[in-house]
Coordinates of C-alpha atoms and ligand atoms in Angstrom, one line a residue:
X10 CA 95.0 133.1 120.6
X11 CA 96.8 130.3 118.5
X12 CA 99.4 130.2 121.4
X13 CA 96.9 129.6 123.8
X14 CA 95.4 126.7 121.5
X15 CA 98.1 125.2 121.0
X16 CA 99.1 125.4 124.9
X17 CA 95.7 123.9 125.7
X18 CA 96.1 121.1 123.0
X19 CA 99.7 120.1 124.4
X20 CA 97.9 120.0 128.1
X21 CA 95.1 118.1 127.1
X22 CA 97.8 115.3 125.6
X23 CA 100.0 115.7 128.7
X24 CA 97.3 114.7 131.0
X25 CA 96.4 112.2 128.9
X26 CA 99.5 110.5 128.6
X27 CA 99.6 110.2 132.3
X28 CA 96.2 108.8 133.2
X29 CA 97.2 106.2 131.1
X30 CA 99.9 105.5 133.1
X31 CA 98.4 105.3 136.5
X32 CA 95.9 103.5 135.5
X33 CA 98.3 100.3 133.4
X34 CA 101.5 101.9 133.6
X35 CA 104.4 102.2 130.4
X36 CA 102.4 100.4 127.4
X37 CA 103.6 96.4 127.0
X38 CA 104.9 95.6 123.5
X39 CA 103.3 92.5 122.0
X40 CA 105.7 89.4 121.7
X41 CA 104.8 89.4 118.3
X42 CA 105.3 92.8 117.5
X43 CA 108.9 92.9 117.0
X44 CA 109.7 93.5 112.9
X45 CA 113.0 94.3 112.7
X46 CA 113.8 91.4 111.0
X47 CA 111.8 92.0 107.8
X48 CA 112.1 93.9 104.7
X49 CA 110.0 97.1 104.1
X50 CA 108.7 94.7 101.4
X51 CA 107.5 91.9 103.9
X52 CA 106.2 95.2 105.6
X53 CA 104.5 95.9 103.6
X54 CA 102.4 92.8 102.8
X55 CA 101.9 93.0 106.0
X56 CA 100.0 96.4 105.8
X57 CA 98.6 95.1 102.4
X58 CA 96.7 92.2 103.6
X59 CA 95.5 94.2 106.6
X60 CA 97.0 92.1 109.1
X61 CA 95.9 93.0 113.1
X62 CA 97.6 91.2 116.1
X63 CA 93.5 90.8 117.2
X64 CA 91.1 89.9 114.9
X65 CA 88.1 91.8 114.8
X66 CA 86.0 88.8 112.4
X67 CA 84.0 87.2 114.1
X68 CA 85.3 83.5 113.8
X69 CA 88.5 84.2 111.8
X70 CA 91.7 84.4 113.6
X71 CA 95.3 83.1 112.8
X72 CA 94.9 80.1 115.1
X73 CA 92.2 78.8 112.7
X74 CA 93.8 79.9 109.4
X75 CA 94.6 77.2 107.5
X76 CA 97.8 79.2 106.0
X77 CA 98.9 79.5 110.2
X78 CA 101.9 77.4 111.3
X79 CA 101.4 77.4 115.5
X80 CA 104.5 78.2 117.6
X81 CA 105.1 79.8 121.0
X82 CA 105.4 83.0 121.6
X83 CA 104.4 83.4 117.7
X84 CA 103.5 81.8 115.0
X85 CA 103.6 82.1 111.1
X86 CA 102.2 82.5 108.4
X87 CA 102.7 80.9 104.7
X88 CA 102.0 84.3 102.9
X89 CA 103.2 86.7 105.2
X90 CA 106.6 86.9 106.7
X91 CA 107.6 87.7 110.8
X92 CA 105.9 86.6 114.2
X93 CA 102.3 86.4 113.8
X94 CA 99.9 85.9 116.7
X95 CA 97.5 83.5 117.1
X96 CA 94.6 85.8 117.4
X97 CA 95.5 88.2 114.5
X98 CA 94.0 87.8 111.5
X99 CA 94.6 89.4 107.8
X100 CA 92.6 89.4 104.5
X101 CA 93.9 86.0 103.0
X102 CA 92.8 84.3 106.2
X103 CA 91.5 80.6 104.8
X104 CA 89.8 77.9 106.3
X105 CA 91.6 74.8 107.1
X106 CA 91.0 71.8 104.9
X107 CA 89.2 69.4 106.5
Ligands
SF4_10 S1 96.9 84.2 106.1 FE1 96.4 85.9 107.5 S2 94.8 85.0 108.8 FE2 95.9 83.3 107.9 S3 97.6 82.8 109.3 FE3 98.4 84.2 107.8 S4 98.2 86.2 108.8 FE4 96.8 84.8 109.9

């Protein structure tokens, strides 16, 4: 029975690792996902304030942070370290002064 389980389990995975690639083939890293410059300490600042490469705030993103320092591909950030996009967003997000 557990066998069978966890045959089922690794099938249902299986077929649904590959309807995802018919339908947008191998998964495209974001320029500004590469970390491998950074400590595990800038890491985890990162993780601490929570920040996402798409910002799910309405009217809060990176681009109009005023801690955000635009570049192309990526930006930065004045708090934390490594490529950050312009429509991510993180707790410390702050408006820009006027
Ligand atoms: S403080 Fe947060 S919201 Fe503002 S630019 Fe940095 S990562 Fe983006």
């Amino acid at each position: 029975m557990m066998i069978g389980l966890a045959a089922s389990a690794a099938g249902v995975v299986a077929a649904c690792d590959g309807g995802a690639k018919k339908a947008g083939g191998a998964k495209k890293a974001s320029a500004c996902a590469d970390l491998s410059g950074l400590t595990p300490a800038d890491i985890k600042v990162r993780e601490q304030l929570a920040y996402v490469e798409a910002s799910k705030v309405e009217g809060k993103n990176c681009a109009n942070c005023g801690l955000f320092k635009a570049a192309k591909p990526c930006g930065s950030c004045t708090v934390i370290k490594g490529p950050i996009a312009e429509k991510g967003y993180c707790t410390a997000w702050a408006p820009k002064a006027a």
